[in-house]
mmCIF file of C-alpha atoms and ligand atoms in Angstrom:
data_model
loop_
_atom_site.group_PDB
_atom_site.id
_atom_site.type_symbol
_atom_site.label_atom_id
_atom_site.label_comp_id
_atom_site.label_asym_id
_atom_site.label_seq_id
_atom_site.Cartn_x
_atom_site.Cartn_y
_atom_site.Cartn_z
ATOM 1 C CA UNK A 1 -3.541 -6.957 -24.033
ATOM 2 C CA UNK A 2 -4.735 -3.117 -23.563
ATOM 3 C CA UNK A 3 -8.029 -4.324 -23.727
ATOM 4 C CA UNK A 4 -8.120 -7.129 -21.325
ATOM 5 C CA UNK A 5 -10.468 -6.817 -18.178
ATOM 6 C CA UNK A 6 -7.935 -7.816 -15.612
ATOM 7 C CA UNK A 7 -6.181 -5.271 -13.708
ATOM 8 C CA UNK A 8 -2.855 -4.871 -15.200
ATOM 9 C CA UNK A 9 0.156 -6.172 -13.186
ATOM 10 C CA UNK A 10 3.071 -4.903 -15.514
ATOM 11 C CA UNK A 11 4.375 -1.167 -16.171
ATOM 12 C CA UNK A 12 4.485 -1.036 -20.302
ATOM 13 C CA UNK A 13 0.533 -2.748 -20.080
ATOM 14 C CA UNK A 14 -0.120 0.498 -17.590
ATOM 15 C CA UNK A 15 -1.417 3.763 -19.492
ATOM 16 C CA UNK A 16 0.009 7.017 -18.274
ATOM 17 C CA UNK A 17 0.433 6.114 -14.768
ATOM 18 C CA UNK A 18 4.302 6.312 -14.673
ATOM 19 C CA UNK A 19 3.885 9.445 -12.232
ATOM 20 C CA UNK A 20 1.375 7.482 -9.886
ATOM 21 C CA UNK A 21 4.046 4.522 -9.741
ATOM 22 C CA UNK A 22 6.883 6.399 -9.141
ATOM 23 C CA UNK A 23 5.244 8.541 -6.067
ATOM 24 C CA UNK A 24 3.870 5.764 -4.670
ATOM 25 C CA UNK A 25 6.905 4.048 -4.572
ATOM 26 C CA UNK A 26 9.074 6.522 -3.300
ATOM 27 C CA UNK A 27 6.182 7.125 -0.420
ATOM 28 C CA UNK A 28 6.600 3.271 0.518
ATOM 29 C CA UNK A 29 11.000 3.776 0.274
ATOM 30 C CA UNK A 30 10.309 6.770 2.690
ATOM 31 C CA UNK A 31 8.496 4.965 5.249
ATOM 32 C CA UNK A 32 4.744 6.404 4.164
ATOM 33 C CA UNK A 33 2.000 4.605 4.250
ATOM 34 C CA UNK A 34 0.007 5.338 0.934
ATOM 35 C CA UNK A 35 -4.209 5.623 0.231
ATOM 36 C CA UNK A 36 -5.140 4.782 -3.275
ATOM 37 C CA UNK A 37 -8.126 6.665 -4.079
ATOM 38 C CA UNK A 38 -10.912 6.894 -6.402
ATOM 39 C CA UNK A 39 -14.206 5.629 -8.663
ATOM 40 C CA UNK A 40 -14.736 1.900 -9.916
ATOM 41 C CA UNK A 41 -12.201 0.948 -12.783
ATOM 42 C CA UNK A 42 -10.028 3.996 -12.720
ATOM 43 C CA UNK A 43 -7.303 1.732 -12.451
ATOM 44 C CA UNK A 44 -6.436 1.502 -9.131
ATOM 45 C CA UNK A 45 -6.027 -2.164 -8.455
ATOM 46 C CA UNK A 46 -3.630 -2.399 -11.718
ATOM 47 C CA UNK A 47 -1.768 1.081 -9.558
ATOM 48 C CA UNK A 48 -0.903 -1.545 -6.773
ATOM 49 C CA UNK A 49 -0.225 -4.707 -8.274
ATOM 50 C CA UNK A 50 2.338 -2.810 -10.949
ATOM 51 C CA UNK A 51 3.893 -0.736 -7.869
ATOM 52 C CA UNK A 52 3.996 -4.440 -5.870
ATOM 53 C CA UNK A 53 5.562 -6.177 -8.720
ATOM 54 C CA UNK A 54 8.199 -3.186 -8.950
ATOM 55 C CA UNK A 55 8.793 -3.039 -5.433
ATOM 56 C CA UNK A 56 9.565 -6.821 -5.328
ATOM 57 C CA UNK A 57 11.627 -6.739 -8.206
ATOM 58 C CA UNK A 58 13.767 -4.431 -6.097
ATOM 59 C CA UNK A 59 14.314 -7.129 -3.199
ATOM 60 C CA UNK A 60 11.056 -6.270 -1.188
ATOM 61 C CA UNK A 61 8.918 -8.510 0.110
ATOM 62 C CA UNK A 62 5.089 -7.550 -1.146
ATOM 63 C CA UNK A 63 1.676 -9.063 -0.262
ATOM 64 C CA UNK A 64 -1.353 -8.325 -2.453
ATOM 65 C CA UNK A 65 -4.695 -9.135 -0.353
ATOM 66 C CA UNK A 66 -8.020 -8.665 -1.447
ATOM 67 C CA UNK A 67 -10.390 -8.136 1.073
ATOM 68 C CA UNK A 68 -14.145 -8.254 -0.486
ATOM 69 C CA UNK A 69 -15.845 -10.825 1.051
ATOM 70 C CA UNK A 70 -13.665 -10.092 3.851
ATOM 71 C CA UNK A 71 -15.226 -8.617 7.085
ATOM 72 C CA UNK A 72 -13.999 -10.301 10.139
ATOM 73 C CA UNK A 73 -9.993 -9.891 11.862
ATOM 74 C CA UNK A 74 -10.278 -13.420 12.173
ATOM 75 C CA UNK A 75 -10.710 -14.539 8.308
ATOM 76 C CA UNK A 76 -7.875 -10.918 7.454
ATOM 77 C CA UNK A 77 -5.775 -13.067 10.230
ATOM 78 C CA UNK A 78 -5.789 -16.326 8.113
ATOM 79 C CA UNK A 79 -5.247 -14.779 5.102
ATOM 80 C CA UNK A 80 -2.311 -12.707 6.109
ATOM 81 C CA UNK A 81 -0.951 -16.289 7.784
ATOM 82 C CA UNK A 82 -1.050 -17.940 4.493
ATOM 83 C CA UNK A 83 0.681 -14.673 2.366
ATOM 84 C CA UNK A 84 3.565 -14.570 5.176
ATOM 85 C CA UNK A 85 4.072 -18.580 4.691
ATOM 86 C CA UNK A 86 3.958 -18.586 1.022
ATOM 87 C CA UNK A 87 6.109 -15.749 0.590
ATOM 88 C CA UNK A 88 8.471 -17.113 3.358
ATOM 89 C CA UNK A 89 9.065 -13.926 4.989
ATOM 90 C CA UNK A 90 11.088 -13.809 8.130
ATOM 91 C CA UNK A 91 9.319 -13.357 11.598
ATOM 92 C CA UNK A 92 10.133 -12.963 15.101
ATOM 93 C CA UNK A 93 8.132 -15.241 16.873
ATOM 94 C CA UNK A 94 9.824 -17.556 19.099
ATOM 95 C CA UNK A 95 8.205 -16.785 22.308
ATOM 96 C CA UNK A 96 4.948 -16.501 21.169
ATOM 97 C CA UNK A 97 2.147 -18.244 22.874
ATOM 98 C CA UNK A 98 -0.321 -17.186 19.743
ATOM 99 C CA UNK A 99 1.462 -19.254 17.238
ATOM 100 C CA UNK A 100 2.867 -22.657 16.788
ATOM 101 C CA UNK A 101 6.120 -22.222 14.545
ATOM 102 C CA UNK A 102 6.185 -25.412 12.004
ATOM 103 C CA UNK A 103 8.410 -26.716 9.307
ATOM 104 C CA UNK A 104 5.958 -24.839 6.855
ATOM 105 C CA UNK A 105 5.492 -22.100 8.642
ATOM 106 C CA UNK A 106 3.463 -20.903 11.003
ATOM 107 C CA UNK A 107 -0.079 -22.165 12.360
ATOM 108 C CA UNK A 108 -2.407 -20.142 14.684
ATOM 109 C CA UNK A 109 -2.588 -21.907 18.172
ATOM 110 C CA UNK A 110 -5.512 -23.188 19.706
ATOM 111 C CA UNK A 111 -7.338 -20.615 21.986
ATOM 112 C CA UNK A 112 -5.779 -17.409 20.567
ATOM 113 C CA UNK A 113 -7.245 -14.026 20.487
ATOM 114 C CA UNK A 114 -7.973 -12.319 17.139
ATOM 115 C CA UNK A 115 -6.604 -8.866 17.789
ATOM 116 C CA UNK A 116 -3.163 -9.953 20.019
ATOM 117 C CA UNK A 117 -2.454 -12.425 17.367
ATOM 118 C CA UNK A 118 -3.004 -9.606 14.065
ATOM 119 C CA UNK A 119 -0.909 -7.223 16.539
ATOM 120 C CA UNK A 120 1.744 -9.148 17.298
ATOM 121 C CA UNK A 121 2.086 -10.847 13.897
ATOM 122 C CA UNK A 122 2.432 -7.920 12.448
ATOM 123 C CA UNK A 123 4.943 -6.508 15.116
ATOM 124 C CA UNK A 124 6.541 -9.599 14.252
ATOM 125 C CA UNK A 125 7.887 -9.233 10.689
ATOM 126 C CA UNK A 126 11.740 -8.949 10.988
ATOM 127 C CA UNK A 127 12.008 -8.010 6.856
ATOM 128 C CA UNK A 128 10.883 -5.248 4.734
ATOM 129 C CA UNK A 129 7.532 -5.925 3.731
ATOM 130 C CA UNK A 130 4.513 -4.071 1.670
ATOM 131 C CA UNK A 131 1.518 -5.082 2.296
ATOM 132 C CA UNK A 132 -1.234 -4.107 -0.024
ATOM 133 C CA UNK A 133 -4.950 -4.014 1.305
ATOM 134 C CA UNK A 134 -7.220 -3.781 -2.012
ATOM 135 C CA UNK A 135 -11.023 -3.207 -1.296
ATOM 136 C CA UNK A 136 -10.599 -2.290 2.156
ATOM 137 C CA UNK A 137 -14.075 -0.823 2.520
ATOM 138 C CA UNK A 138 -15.282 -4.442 3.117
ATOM 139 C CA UNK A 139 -13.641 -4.284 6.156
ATOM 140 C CA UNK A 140 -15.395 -1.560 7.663
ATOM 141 C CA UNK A 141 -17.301 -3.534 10.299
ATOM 142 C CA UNK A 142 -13.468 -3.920 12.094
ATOM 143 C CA UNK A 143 -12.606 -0.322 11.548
ATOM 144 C CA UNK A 144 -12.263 0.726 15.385
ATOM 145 C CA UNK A 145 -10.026 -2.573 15.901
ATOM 146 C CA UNK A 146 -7.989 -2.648 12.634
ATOM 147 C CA UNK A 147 -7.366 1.326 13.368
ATOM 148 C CA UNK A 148 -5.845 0.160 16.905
ATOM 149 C CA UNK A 149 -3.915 -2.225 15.273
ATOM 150 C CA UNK A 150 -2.094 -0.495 11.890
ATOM 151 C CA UNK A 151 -1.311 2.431 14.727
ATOM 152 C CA UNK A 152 0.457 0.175 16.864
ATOM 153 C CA UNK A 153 1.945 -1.147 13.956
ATOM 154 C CA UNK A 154 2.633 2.011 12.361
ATOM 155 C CA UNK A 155 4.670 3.045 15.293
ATOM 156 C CA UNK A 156 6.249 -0.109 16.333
ATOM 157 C CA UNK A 157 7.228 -1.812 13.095
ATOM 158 C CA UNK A 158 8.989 0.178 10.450
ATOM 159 C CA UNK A 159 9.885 -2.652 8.443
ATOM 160 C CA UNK A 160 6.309 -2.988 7.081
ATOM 161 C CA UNK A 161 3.853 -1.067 5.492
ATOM 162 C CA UNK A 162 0.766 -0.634 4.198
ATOM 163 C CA UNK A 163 -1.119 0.242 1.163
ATOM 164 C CA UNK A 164 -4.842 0.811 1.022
ATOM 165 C CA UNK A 165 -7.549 1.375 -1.392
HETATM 166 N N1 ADP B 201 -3.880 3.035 -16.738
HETATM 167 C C1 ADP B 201 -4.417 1.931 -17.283
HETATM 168 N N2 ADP B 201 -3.828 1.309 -18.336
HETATM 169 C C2 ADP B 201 -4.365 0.202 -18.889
HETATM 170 N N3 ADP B 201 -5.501 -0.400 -18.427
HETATM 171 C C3 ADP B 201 -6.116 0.163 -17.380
HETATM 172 C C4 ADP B 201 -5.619 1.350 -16.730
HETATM 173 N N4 ADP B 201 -6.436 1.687 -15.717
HETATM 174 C C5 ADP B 201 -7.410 0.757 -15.723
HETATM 175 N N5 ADP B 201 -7.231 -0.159 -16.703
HETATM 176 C C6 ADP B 201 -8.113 -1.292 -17.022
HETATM 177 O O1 ADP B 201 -9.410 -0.936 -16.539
HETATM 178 C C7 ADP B 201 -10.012 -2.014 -15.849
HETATM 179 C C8 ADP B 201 -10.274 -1.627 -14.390
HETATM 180 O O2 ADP B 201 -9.033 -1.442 -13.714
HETATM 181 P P1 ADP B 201 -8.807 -1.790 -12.189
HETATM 182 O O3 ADP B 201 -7.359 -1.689 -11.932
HETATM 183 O O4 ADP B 201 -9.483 -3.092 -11.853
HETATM 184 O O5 ADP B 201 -9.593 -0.573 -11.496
HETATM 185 P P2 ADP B 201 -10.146 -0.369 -10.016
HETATM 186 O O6 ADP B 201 -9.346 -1.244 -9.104
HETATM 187 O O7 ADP B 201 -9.981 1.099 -9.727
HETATM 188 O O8 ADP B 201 -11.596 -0.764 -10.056
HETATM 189 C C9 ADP B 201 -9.071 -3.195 -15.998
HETATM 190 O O9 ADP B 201 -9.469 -3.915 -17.155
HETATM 191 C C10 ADP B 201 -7.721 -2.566 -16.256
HETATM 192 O O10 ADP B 201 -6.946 -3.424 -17.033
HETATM 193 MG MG1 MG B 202 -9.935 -2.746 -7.807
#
Protein backbone atom coordinates (compact mmCIF):
# COMPACT_ATOMS: atom_id res chain seq x y z
CA UNK A 1 0.00 0.00 0.00
CA UNK A 2 3.21 2.41 0.49
CA UNK A 3 3.62 2.25 -2.99
CA UNK A 4 0.29 3.03 -4.37
CA UNK A 5 -0.13 6.29 -6.53
CA UNK A 6 -3.16 7.63 -4.78
CA UNK A 7 -2.80 10.18 -2.23
CA UNK A 8 -3.02 8.52 1.04
CA UNK A 9 -6.19 9.15 3.13
CA UNK A 10 -5.17 7.25 6.42
CA UNK A 11 -2.44 8.22 9.19
CA UNK A 12 -0.33 4.68 9.56
CA UNK A 13 -0.25 4.73 5.25
CA UNK A 14 1.29 8.52 5.88
CA UNK A 15 5.27 8.62 6.16
CA UNK A 16 6.65 10.97 8.74
CA UNK A 17 4.04 13.52 8.57
CA UNK A 18 2.66 13.05 12.16
CA UNK A 19 4.05 16.70 12.96
CA UNK A 20 2.32 18.23 9.74
CA UNK A 21 -1.08 16.52 10.93
CA UNK A 22 -1.01 17.45 14.26
CA UNK A 23 -0.24 21.40 13.50
CA UNK A 24 -2.56 21.53 11.03
CA UNK A 25 -5.12 20.30 13.06
CA UNK A 26 -4.66 22.21 16.00
CA UNK A 27 -4.50 25.47 13.47
CA UNK A 28 -8.13 24.40 12.20
CA UNK A 29 -9.31 23.69 16.42
CA UNK A 30 -7.91 27.31 16.91
CA UNK A 31 -9.89 28.98 14.38
CA UNK A 32 -6.79 29.34 11.63
CA UNK A 33 -7.17 29.03 8.39
CA UNK A 34 -4.19 26.83 7.05
CA UNK A 35 -2.00 27.06 3.38
CA UNK A 36 -0.55 23.78 2.37
CA UNK A 37 2.46 24.46 0.48
CA UNK A 38 4.87 23.02 -1.83
CA UNK A 39 6.27 21.02 -5.23
CA UNK A 40 4.20 18.26 -7.20
CA UNK A 41 3.90 14.91 -5.15
CA UNK A 42 5.41 16.04 -1.91
CA UNK A 43 2.46 14.75 -0.39
CA UNK A 44 0.30 17.37 0.13
CA UNK A 45 -3.04 16.17 -1.06
CA UNK A 46 -2.53 12.83 1.18
CA UNK A 47 -1.61 16.03 4.21
CA UNK A 48 -5.37 17.06 3.76
CA UNK A 49 -7.35 14.16 3.13
CA UNK A 50 -5.53 12.31 6.39
CA UNK A 51 -6.04 15.70 8.51
CA UNK A 52 -9.96 15.67 6.95
CA UNK A 53 -10.50 12.12 7.80
CA UNK A 54 -9.07 12.89 11.45
CA UNK A 55 -10.93 15.91 11.87
CA UNK A 56 -14.22 14.09 10.99
CA UNK A 57 -13.52 11.29 13.05
CA UNK A 58 -13.60 13.85 15.84
CA UNK A 59 -17.35 15.00 15.07
CA UNK A 60 -16.42 17.69 12.36
CA UNK A 61 -17.99 18.12 9.42
CA UNK A 62 -15.14 18.12 6.41
CA UNK A 63 -15.44 18.74 2.64
CA UNK A 64 -12.62 17.69 0.31
CA UNK A 65 -13.00 19.69 -3.17
CA UNK A 66 -10.81 19.52 -5.94
CA UNK A 67 -10.74 22.34 -8.00
CA UNK A 68 -8.61 21.56 -11.38
CA UNK A 69 -10.72 21.97 -14.07
CA UNK A 70 -12.38 24.38 -11.93
CA UNK A 71 -12.24 28.13 -12.90
CA UNK A 72 -15.54 29.78 -12.64
CA UNK A 73 -17.61 30.80 -8.93
CA UNK A 74 -20.40 29.46 -10.67
CA UNK A 75 -19.19 25.65 -11.33
CA UNK A 76 -17.04 26.15 -7.20
CA UNK A 77 -20.90 27.19 -6.34
CA UNK A 78 -22.38 23.83 -7.60
CA UNK A 79 -19.89 21.85 -6.30
CA UNK A 80 -19.91 23.21 -2.83
CA UNK A 81 -24.05 22.75 -3.17
CA UNK A 82 -23.66 19.14 -3.78
CA UNK A 83 -20.73 18.55 -0.74
CA UNK A 84 -23.15 20.55 1.78
CA UNK A 85 -26.23 18.16 0.59
CA UNK A 86 -24.37 14.99 0.68
CA UNK A 87 -22.78 15.60 3.83
CA UNK A 88 -26.12 16.96 5.27
CA UNK A 89 -24.68 19.77 7.05
CA UNK A 90 -26.92 22.21 8.77
CA UNK A 91 -27.61 25.73 7.18
CA UNK A 92 -29.36 28.81 7.90
CA UNK A 93 -31.24 29.61 5.04
CA UNK A 94 -34.80 30.17 5.50
CA UNK A 95 -35.17 33.58 4.19
CA UNK A 96 -33.13 33.27 1.41
CA UNK A 97 -34.25 34.39 -1.95
CA UNK A 98 -30.92 32.59 -3.59
CA UNK A 99 -31.98 29.15 -2.70
CA UNK A 100 -34.94 26.93 -2.82
CA UNK A 101 -34.74 24.64 0.43
CA UNK A 102 -35.99 20.93 -0.71
CA UNK A 103 -36.52 17.61 0.91
CA UNK A 104 -32.90 16.78 -0.41
CA UNK A 105 -31.48 19.69 0.22
CA UNK A 106 -30.94 22.64 -1.25
CA UNK A 107 -31.23 23.81 -5.06
CA UNK A 108 -29.91 27.16 -6.45
CA UNK A 109 -32.95 29.38 -7.53
CA UNK A 110 -33.58 30.60 -10.80
CA UNK A 111 -32.01 34.09 -11.50
CA UNK A 112 -29.41 34.11 -8.68
CA UNK A 113 -26.17 35.87 -8.60
CA UNK A 114 -22.90 33.90 -8.37
CA UNK A 115 -21.06 35.86 -5.73
CA UNK A 116 -24.34 36.70 -3.17
CA UNK A 117 -25.22 33.12 -3.42
CA UNK A 118 -21.17 31.68 -2.58
CA UNK A 119 -21.36 34.60 0.19
CA UNK A 120 -24.25 33.91 1.76
CA UNK A 121 -24.02 30.10 1.54
CA UNK A 122 -21.15 30.17 3.14
CA UNK A 123 -22.35 32.73 5.87
CA UNK A 124 -24.94 30.26 6.08
CA UNK A 125 -23.40 27.12 7.64
CA UNK A 126 -24.81 26.87 11.24
CA UNK A 127 -22.13 23.68 12.09
CA UNK A 128 -18.50 23.33 12.32
CA UNK A 129 -17.24 22.70 9.05
CA UNK A 130 -13.61 22.29 7.19
CA UNK A 131 -13.56 22.86 4.02
CA UNK A 132 -10.59 21.76 2.04
CA UNK A 133 -9.74 23.58 -1.36
CA UNK A 134 -7.04 21.19 -3.15
CA UNK A 135 -5.49 22.71 -6.40
CA UNK A 136 -6.65 26.07 -5.81
CA UNK A 137 -4.35 27.65 -8.38
CA UNK A 138 -7.00 26.67 -11.01
CA UNK A 139 -9.01 29.10 -9.61
CA UNK A 140 -6.97 31.98 -10.15
CA UNK A 141 -9.08 33.65 -12.83
CA UNK A 142 -11.74 34.39 -9.61
CA UNK A 143 -9.01 35.47 -7.30
CA UNK A 144 -10.23 39.23 -6.75
CA UNK A 145 -13.91 37.75 -6.12
CA UNK A 146 -13.13 34.54 -4.13
CA UNK A 147 -10.64 36.94 -1.95
CA UNK A 148 -13.89 39.21 -1.24
CA UNK A 149 -15.68 36.35 -0.39
CA UNK A 150 -13.36 33.93 2.15
CA UNK A 151 -12.79 37.63 3.94
CA UNK A 152 -16.29 38.13 4.49
CA UNK A 153 -16.44 34.74 5.44
CA UNK A 154 -13.46 34.73 7.46
CA UNK A 155 -14.89 37.42 9.59
CA UNK A 156 -18.47 36.57 9.66
CA UNK A 157 -18.57 32.80 10.01
CA UNK A 158 -16.38 31.15 12.57
CA UNK A 159 -17.93 27.93 12.31
CA UNK A 160 -16.14 27.19 8.99
CA UNK A 161 -12.92 27.13 7.64
CA UNK A 162 -10.75 26.72 5.09
CA UNK A 163 -7.83 24.82 3.90
CA UNK A 164 -5.89 25.58 0.76
CA UNK A 165 -3.21 24.21 -1.34
N1 LIG B 1 4.29 11.08 3.48
C1 LIG B 1 3.90 10.18 2.56
N2 LIG B 1 3.72 8.87 2.89
C2 LIG B 1 3.34 7.96 1.97
N3 LIG B 1 3.08 8.27 0.66
C3 LIG B 1 3.23 9.54 0.28
C4 LIG B 1 3.64 10.58 1.20
N4 LIG B 1 3.71 11.75 0.54
C5 LIG B 1 3.37 11.47 -0.73
N5 LIG B 1 3.07 10.16 -0.90
C6 LIG B 1 2.69 9.50 -2.15
O1 LIG B 1 3.23 10.30 -3.21
C7 LIG B 1 2.28 10.49 -4.24
C8 LIG B 1 1.95 11.98 -4.39
O2 LIG B 1 1.28 12.45 -3.22
P1 LIG B 1 0.17 13.57 -3.24
O3 LIG B 1 -0.44 13.60 -1.90
O4 LIG B 1 -0.75 13.36 -4.41
O5 LIG B 1 1.08 14.88 -3.48
P2 LIG B 1 0.71 16.35 -3.98
O6 LIG B 1 -0.73 16.59 -3.66
O7 LIG B 1 1.65 17.26 -3.23
O8 LIG B 1 0.98 16.37 -5.45
C9 LIG B 1 1.07 9.65 -3.87
O9 LIG B 1 1.24 8.38 -4.47
C10 LIG B 1 1.17 9.50 -2.37
O10 LIG B 1 0.59 8.29 -1.98
MG1 LIG C 1 -2.31 17.11 -4.89
Amino acid sequence: MLFNLHPKEHRDELFGRDSEVEYIKRQVRAGNWVIIGGQRGIGKTSLLKVVLNELSRDGLKTIYINVRGINTLRDLLSLLINELNKHKISLRLSLSLNFILGSAGITLSRGSRVFNSLLELLLSINEETVIGLDEVQELSRVSGQLIKILGNVFTGNPKVSFIFM
